[in-house]
PDB file of C-alpha atoms and ligand atoms in Angstrom:
ATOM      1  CA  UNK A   1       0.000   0.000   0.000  1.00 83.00           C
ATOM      2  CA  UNK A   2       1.145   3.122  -0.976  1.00 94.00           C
ATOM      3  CA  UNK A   3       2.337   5.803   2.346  1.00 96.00           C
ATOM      4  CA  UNK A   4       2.384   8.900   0.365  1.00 98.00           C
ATOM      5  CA  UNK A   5       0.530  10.385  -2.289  1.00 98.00           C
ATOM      6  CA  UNK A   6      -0.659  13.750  -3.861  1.00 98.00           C
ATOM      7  CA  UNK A   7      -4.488  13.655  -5.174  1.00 98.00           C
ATOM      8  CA  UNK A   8      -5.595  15.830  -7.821  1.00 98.00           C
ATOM      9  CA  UNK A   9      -9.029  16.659  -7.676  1.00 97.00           C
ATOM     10  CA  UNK A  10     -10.370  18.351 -10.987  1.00 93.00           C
ATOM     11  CA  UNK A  11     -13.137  21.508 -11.639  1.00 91.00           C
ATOM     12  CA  UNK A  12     -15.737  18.856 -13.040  1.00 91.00           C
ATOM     13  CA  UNK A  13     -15.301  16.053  -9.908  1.00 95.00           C
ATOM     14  CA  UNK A  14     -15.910  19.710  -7.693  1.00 95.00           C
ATOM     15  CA  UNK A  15     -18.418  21.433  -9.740  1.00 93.00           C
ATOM     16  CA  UNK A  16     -22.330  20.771 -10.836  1.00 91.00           C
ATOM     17  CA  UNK A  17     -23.214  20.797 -14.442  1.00 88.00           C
ATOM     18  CA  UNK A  18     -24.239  24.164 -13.868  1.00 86.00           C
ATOM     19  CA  UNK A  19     -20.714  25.422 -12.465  1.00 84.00           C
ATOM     20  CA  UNK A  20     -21.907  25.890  -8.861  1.00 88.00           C
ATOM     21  CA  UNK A  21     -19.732  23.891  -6.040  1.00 93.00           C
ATOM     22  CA  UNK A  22     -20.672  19.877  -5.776  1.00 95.00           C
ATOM     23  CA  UNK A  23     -20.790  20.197  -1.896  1.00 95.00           C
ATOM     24  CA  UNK A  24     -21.909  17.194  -1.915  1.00 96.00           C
ATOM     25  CA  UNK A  25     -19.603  14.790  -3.934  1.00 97.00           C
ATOM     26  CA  UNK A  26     -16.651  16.958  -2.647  1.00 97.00           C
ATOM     27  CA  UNK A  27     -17.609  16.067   1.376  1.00 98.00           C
ATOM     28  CA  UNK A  28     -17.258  12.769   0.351  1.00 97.00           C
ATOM     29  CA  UNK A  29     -14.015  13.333  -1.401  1.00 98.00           C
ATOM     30  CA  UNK A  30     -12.700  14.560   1.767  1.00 98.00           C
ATOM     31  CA  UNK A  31     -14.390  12.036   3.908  1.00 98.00           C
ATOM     32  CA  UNK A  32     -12.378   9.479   1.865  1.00 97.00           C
ATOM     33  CA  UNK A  33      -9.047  11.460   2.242  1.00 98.00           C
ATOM     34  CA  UNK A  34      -9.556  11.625   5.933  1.00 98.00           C
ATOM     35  CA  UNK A  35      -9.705   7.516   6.220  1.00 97.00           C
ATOM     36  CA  UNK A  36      -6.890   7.396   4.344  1.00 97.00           C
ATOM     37  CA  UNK A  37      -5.111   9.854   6.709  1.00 97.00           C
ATOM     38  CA  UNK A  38      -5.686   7.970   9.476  1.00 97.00           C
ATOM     39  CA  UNK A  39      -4.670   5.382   8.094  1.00 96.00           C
ATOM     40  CA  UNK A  40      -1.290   7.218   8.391  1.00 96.00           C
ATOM     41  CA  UNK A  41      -0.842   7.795   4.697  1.00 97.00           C
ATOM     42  CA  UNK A  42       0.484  11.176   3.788  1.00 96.00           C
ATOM     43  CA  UNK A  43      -0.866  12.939   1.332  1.00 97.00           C
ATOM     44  CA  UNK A  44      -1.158  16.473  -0.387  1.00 98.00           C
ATOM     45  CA  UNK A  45      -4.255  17.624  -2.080  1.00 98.00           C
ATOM     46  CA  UNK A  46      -4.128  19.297  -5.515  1.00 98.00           C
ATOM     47  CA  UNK A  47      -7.595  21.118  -6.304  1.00 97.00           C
ATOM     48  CA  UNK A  48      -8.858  23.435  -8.992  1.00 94.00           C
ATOM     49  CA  UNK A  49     -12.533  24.636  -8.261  1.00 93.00           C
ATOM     50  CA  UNK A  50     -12.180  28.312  -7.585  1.00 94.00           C
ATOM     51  CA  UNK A  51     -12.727  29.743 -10.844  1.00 92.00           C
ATOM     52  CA  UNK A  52     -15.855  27.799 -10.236  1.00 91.00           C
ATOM     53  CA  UNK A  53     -16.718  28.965  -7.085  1.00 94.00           C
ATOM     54  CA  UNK A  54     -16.133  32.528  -7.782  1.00 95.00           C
ATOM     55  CA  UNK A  55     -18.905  32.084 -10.592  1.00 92.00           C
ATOM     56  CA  UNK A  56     -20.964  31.050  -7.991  1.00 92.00           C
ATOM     57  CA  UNK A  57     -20.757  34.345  -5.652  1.00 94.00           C
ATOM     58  CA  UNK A  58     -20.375  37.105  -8.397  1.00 95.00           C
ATOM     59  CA  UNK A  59     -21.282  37.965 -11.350  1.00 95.00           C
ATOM     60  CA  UNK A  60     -18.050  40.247 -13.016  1.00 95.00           C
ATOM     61  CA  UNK A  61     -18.628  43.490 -13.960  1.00 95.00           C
ATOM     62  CA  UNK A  62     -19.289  43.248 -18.237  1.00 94.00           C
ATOM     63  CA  UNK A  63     -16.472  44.568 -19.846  1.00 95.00           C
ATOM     64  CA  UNK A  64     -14.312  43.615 -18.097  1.00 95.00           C
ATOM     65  CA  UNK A  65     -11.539  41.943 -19.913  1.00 94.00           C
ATOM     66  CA  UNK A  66     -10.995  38.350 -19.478  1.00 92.00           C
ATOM     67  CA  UNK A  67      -7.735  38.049 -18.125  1.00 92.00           C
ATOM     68  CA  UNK A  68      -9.097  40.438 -15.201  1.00 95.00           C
ATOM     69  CA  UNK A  69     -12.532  38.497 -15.149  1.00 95.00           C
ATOM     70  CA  UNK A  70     -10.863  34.790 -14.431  1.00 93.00           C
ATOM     71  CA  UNK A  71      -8.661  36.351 -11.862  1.00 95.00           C
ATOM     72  CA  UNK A  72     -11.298  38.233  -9.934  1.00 97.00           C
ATOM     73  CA  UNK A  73     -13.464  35.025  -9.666  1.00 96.00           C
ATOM     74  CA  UNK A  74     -10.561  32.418  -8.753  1.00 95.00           C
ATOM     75  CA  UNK A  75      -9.225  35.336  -5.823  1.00 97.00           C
ATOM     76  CA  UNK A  76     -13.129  35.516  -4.867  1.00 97.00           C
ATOM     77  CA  UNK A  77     -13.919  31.642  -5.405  1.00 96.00           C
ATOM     78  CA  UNK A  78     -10.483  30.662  -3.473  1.00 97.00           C
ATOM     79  CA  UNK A  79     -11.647  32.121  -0.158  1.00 97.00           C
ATOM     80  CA  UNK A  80     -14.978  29.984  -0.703  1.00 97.00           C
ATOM     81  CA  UNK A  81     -12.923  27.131  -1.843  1.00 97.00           C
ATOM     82  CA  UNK A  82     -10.840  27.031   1.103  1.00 98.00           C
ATOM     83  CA  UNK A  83     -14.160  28.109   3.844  1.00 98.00           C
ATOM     84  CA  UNK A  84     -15.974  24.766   2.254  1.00 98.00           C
ATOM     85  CA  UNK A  85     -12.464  22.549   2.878  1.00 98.00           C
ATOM     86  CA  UNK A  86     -11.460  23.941   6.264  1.00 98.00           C
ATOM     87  CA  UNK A  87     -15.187  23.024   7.976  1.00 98.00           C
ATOM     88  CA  UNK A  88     -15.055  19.675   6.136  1.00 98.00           C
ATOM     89  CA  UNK A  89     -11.720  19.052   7.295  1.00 98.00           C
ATOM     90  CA  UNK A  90     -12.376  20.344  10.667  1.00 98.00           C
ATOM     91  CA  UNK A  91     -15.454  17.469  10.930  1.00 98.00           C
ATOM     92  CA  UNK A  92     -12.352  15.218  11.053  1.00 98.00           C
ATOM     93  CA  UNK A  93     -10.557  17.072  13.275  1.00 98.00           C
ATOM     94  CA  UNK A  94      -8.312  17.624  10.380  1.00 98.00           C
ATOM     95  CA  UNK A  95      -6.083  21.086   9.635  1.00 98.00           C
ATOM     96  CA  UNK A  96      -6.085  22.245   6.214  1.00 98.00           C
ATOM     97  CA  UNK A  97      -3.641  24.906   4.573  1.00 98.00           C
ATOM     98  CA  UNK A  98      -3.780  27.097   1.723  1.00 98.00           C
ATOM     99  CA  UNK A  99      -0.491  26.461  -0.750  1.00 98.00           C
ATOM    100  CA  UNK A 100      -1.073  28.757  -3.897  1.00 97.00           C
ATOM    101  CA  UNK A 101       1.574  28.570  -6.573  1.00 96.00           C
ATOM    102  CA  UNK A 102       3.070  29.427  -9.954  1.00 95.00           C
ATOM    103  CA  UNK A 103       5.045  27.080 -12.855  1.00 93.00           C
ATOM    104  CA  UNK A 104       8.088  29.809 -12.123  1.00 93.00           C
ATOM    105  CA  UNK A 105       8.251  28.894  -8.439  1.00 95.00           C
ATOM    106  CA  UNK A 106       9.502  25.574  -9.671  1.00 96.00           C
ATOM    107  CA  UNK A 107      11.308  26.665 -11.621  1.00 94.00           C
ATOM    108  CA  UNK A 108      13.233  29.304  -8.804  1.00 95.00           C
ATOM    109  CA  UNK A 109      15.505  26.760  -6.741  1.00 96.00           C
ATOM    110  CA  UNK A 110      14.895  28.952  -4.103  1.00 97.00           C
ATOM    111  CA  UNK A 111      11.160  29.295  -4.468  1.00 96.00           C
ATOM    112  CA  UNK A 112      10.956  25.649  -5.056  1.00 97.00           C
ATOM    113  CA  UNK A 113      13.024  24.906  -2.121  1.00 98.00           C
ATOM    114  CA  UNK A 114      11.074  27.018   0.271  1.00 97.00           C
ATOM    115  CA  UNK A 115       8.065  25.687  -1.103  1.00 98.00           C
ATOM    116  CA  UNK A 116       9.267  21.975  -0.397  1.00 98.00           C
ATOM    117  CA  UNK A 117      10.742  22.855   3.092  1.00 98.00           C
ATOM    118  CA  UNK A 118       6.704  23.975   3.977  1.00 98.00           C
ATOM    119  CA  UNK A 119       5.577  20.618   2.729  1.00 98.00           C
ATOM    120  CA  UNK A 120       7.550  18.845   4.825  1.00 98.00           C
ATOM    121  CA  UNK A 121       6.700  20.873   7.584  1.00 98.00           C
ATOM    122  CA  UNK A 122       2.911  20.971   6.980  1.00 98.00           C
ATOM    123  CA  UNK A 123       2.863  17.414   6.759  1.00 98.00           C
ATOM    124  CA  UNK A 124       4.551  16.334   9.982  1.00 97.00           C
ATOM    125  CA  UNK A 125       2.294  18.229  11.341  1.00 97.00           C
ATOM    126  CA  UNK A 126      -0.629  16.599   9.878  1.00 97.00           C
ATOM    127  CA  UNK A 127      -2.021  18.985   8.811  1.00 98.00           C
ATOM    128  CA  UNK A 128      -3.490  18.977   4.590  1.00 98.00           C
ATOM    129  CA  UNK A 129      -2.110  20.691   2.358  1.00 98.00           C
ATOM    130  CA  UNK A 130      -4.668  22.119  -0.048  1.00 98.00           C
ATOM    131  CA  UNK A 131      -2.513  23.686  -3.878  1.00 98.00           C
ATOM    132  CA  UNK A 132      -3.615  25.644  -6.837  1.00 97.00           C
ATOM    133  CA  UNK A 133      -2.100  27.735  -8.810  1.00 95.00           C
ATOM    134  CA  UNK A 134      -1.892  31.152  -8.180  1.00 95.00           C
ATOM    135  CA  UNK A 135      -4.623  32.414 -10.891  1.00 92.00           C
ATOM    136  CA  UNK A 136      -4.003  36.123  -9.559  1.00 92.00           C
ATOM    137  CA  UNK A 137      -0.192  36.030 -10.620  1.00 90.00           C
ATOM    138  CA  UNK A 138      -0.163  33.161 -13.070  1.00 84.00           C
ATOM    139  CA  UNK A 139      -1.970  34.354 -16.335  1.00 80.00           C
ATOM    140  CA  UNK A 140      -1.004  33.925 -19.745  1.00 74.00           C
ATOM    141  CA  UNK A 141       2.451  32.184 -20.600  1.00 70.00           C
ATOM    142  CA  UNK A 142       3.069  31.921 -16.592  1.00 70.00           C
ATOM    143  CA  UNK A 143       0.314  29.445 -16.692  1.00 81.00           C
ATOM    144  CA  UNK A 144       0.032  25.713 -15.849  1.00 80.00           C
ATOM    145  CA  UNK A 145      -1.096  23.484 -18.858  1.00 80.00           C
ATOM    146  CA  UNK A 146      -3.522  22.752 -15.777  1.00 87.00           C
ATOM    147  CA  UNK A 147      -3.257  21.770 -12.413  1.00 92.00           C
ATOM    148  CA  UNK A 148      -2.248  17.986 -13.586  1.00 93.00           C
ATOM    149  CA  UNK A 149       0.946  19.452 -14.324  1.00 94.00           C
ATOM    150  CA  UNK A 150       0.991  21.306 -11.183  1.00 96.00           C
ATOM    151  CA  UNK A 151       0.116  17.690  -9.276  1.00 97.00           C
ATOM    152  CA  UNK A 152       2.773  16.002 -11.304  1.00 97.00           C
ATOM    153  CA  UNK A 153       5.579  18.758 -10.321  1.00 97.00           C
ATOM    154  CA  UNK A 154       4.506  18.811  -6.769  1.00 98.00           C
ATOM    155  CA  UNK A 155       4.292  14.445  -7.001  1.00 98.00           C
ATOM    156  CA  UNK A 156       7.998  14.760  -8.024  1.00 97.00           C
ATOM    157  CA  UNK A 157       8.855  17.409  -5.222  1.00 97.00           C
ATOM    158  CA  UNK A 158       7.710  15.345  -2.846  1.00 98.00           C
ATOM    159  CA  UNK A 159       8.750  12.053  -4.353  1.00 97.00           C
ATOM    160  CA  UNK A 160       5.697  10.561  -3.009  1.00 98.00           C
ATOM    161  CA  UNK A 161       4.700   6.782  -4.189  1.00 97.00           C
ATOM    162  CA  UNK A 162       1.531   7.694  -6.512  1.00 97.00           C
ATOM    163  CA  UNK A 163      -0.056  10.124  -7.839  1.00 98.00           C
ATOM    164  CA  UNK A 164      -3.917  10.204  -8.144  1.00 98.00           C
ATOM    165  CA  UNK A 165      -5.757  12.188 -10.966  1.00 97.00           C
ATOM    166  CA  UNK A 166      -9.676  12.217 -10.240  1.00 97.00           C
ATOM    167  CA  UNK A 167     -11.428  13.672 -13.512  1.00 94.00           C
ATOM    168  CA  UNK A 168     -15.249  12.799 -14.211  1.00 91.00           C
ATOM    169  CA  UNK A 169     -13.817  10.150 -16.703  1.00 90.00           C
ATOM    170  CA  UNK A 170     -12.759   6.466 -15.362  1.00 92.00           C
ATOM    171  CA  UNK A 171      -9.322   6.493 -17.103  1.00 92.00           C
ATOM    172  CA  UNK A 172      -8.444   5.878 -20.736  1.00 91.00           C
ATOM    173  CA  UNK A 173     -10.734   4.457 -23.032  1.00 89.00           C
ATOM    174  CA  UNK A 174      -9.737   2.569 -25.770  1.00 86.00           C
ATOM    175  CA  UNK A 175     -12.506   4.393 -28.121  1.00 83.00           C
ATOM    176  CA  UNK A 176     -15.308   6.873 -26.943  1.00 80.00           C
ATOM    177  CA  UNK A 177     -15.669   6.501 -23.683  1.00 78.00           C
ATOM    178  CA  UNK A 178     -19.568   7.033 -24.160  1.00 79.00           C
ATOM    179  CA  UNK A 179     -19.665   3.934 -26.405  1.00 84.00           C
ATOM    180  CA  UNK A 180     -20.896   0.570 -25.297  1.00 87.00           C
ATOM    181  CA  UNK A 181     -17.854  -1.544 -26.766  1.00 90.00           C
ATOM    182  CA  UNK A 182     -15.212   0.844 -25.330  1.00 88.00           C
ATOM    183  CA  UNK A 183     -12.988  -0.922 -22.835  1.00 92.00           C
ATOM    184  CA  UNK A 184     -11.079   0.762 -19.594  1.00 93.00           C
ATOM    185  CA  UNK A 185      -7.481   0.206 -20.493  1.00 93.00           C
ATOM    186  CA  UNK A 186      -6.639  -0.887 -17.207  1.00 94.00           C
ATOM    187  CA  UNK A 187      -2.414  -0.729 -17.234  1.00 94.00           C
ATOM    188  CA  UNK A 188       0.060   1.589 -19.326  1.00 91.00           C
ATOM    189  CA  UNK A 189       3.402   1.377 -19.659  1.00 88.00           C
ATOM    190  CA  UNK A 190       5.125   4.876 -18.825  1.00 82.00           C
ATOM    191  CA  UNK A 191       6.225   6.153 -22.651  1.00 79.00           C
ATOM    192  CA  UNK A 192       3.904   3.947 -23.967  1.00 80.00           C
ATOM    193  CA  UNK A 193       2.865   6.415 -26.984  1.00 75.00           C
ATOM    194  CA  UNK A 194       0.613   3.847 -28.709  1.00 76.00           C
ATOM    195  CA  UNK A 195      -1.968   4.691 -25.903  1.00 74.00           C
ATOM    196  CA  UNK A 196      -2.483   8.260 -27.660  1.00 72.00           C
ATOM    197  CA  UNK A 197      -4.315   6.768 -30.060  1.00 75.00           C
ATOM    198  CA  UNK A 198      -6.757   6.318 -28.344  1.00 74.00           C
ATOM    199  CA  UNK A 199      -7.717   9.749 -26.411  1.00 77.00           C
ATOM    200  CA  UNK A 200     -10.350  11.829 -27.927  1.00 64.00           C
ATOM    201  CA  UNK A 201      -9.288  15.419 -28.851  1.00 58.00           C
ATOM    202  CA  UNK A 202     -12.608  16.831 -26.853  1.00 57.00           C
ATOM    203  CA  UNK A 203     -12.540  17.170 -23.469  1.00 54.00           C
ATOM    204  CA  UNK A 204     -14.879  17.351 -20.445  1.00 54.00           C
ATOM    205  CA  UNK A 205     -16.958  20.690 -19.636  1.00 52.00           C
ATOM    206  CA  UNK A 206     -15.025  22.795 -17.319  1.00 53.00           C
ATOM    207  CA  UNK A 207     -11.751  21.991 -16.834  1.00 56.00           C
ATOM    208  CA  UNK A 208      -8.772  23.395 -18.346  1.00 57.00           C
ATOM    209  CA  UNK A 209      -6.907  20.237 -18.962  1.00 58.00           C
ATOM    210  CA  UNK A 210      -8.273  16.754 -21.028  1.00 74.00           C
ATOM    211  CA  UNK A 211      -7.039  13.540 -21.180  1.00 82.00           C
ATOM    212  CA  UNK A 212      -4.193  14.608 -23.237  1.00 81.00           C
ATOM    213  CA  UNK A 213      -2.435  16.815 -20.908  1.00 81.00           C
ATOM    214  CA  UNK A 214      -3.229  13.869 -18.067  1.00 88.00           C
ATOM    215  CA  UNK A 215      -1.693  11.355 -20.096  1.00 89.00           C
ATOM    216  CA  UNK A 216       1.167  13.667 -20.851  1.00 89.00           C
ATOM    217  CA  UNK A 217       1.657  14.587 -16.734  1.00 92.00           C
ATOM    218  CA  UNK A 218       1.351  10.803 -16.787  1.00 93.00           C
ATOM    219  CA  UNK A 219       4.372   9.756 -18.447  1.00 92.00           C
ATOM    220  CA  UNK A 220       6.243  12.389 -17.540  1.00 93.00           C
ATOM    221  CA  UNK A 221       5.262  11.949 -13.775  1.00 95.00           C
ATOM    222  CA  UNK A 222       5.887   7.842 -14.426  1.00 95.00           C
ATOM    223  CA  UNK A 223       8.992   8.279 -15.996  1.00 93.00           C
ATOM    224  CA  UNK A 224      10.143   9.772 -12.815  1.00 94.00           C
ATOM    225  CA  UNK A 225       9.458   6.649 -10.960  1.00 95.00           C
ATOM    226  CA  UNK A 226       5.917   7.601  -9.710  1.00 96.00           C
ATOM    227  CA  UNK A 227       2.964   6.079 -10.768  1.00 96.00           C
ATOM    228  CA  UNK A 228      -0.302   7.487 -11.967  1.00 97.00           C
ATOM    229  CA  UNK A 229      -3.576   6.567 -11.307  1.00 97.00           C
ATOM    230  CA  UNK A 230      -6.470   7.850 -13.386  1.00 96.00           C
ATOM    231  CA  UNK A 231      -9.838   7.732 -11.939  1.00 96.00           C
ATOM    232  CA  UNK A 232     -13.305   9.219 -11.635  1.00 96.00           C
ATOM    233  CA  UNK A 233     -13.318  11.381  -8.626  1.00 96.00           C
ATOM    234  CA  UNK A 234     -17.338  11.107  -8.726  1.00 95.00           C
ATOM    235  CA  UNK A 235     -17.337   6.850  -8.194  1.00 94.00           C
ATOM    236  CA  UNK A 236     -18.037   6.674  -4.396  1.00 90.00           C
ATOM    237  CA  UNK A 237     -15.502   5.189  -2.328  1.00 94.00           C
ATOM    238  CA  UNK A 238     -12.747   5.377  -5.269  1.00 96.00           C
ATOM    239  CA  UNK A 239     -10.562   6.324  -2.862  1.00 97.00           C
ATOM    240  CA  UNK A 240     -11.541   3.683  -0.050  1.00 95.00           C
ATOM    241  CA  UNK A 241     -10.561   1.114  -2.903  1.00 95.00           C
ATOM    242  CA  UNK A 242      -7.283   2.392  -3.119  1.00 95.00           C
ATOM    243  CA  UNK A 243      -6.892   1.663   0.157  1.00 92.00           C
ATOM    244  CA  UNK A 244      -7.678  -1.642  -0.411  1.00 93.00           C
ATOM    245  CA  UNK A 245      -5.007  -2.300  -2.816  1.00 93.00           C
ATOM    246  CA  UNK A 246      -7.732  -1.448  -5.447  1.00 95.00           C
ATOM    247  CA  UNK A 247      -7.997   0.552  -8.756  1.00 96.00           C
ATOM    248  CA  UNK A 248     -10.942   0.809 -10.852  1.00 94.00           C
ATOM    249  CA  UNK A 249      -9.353   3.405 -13.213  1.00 95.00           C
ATOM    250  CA  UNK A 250      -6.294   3.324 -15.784  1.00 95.00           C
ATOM    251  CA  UNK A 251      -2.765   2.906 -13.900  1.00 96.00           C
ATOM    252  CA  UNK A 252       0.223   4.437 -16.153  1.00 95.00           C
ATOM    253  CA  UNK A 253       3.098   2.453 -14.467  1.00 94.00           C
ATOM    254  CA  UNK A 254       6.209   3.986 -13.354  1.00 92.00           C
ATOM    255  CA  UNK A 255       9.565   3.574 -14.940  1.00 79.00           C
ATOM    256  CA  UNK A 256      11.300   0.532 -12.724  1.00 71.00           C
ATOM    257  CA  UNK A 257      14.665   2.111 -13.983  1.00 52.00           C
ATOM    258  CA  UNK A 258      14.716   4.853 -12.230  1.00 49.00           C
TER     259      UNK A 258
HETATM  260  N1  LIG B 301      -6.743  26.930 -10.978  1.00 88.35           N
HETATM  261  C1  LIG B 301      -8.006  26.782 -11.610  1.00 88.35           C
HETATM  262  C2  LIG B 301      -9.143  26.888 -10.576  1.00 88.35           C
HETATM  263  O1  LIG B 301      -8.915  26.659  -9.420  1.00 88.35           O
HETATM  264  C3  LIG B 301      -8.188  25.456 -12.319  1.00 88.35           C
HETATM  265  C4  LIG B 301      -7.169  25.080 -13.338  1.00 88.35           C
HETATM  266  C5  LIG B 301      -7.530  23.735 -14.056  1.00 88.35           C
HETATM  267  O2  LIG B 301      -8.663  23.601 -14.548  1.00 88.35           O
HETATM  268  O3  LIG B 301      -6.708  22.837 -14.084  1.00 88.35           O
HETATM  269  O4  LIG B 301     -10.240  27.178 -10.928  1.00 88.35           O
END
């Protein structure tokens, strides 16, 4: 079983059709984190959401550019974001903490290190660690792909055992994943570039990323030694599975060499 692992938890697993906060399927995300943190498994959080949420509480000025418009709602939709996790958190008697960052602080050995050192810290504490990206600072060519490359830079910070991806998909599909005969390709081999084949250029509602970013944070992430597990964040007790030593989703399998 694995002792450490970062979760990413995407905009469409956190959000309603309608773009308003999934209270519901995100208290039992957390419920499910909890058990696993008493289990004594450490573990980092990775979650978009607060563009979302920020839709939810105002409605932007018109006219104002768009740049301006997705930062205002993610600094608005943060604070909301981070209210919902700390009283969910709290029903475990769990601390959570804010970590908001950028694709240059990883790239700044001393931003990265600082960043790393806080971690470390946070988590012999016990406390959660809650990261997104910065969407105040980071717009434009500062950017993220999406937070699965944030996840995957953080997995490899931390140099934790797995790292979990939970989209509203199950994992990779080797067709449609609406169709009937599609099958869940249950195991891929890190590098494993025949598997592109198969994703579908669309991508899911809300989120910023698709299945070709994950798949791309994937191998990267795998090459590095850490596996990554796809999954759907909205199956119920996805996470109590993994705790069983089971996966329902994809698995891209990390490099052995390393
Ligand atoms: N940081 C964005 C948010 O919290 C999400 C980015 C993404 O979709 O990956 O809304």
């Amino acid at each position: 079983m694995y002792k450490s692992l970062v979760i990413k938890v995407g905009t469409n697993v956190l959000t309603r059709p309608d773009g308003r906060l999934d209270i519901t399927n995100i208290s039992q995300l957390v419920d499910q984190i909890a058990a696993l943190k008493a289990a004594g498994i450490n573990l980092v959080l990775v979650s978009s959401g607060a563009v979302g949420a920020g839709q939810e509480l105002l409605k932007v000025t018109k006219g104002t550019e768009e740049v301006a418009r997705r930062q205002v709602l993610s600094a608005v939709g943060q604070v909301r974001l981070m209210e919902l996790y700390r009283q969910l958190f709290a029903g475990h008697k769990l601390l959570c903490a804010q970590v908001l960052t950028t694709k240059g602080d990883f790239q700044d050995d001393l931003h990265a290190n600082n960043m790393l050192n806080c971690f470390r810290a946070l988590l012999l504490d016990e406390v959660v660690p809650v990261v997104n990206e910065n969407d105040v600072v980071a717009v434009t060519e500062l950017m993220f792909t999406d937070n699965d490359e944030l996840a995957g830079l953080v997995a490899t910070m931390l140099g934790v055992d797995a790292l979990v991806i939970l989209s509203s998909v199950d994992g990779l599909f080797d067709g449609p994943p609406e169709n009937e005969s599609s099958q869940l390709i249950p195991f891929v081999r890190a590098g494993d570039d025949q598997v592109l084949k198969y994703v579908q250029a669309k991508k899911t509602s809300f989120g910023r990323g698709g299945m070709t970013t994950k798949l791309r944070i994937a191998h990267q992430t795998a090459a590095a030694g850490i596996p990554v597990l796809l999954g759907n964040g909205r199956k119920a007790n996805i996470l109590h599975e993994l705790q069983q030593g089971q996966w329902s989703g994809t698995i891209v399998q990390a490099d052995q060499a390393v």
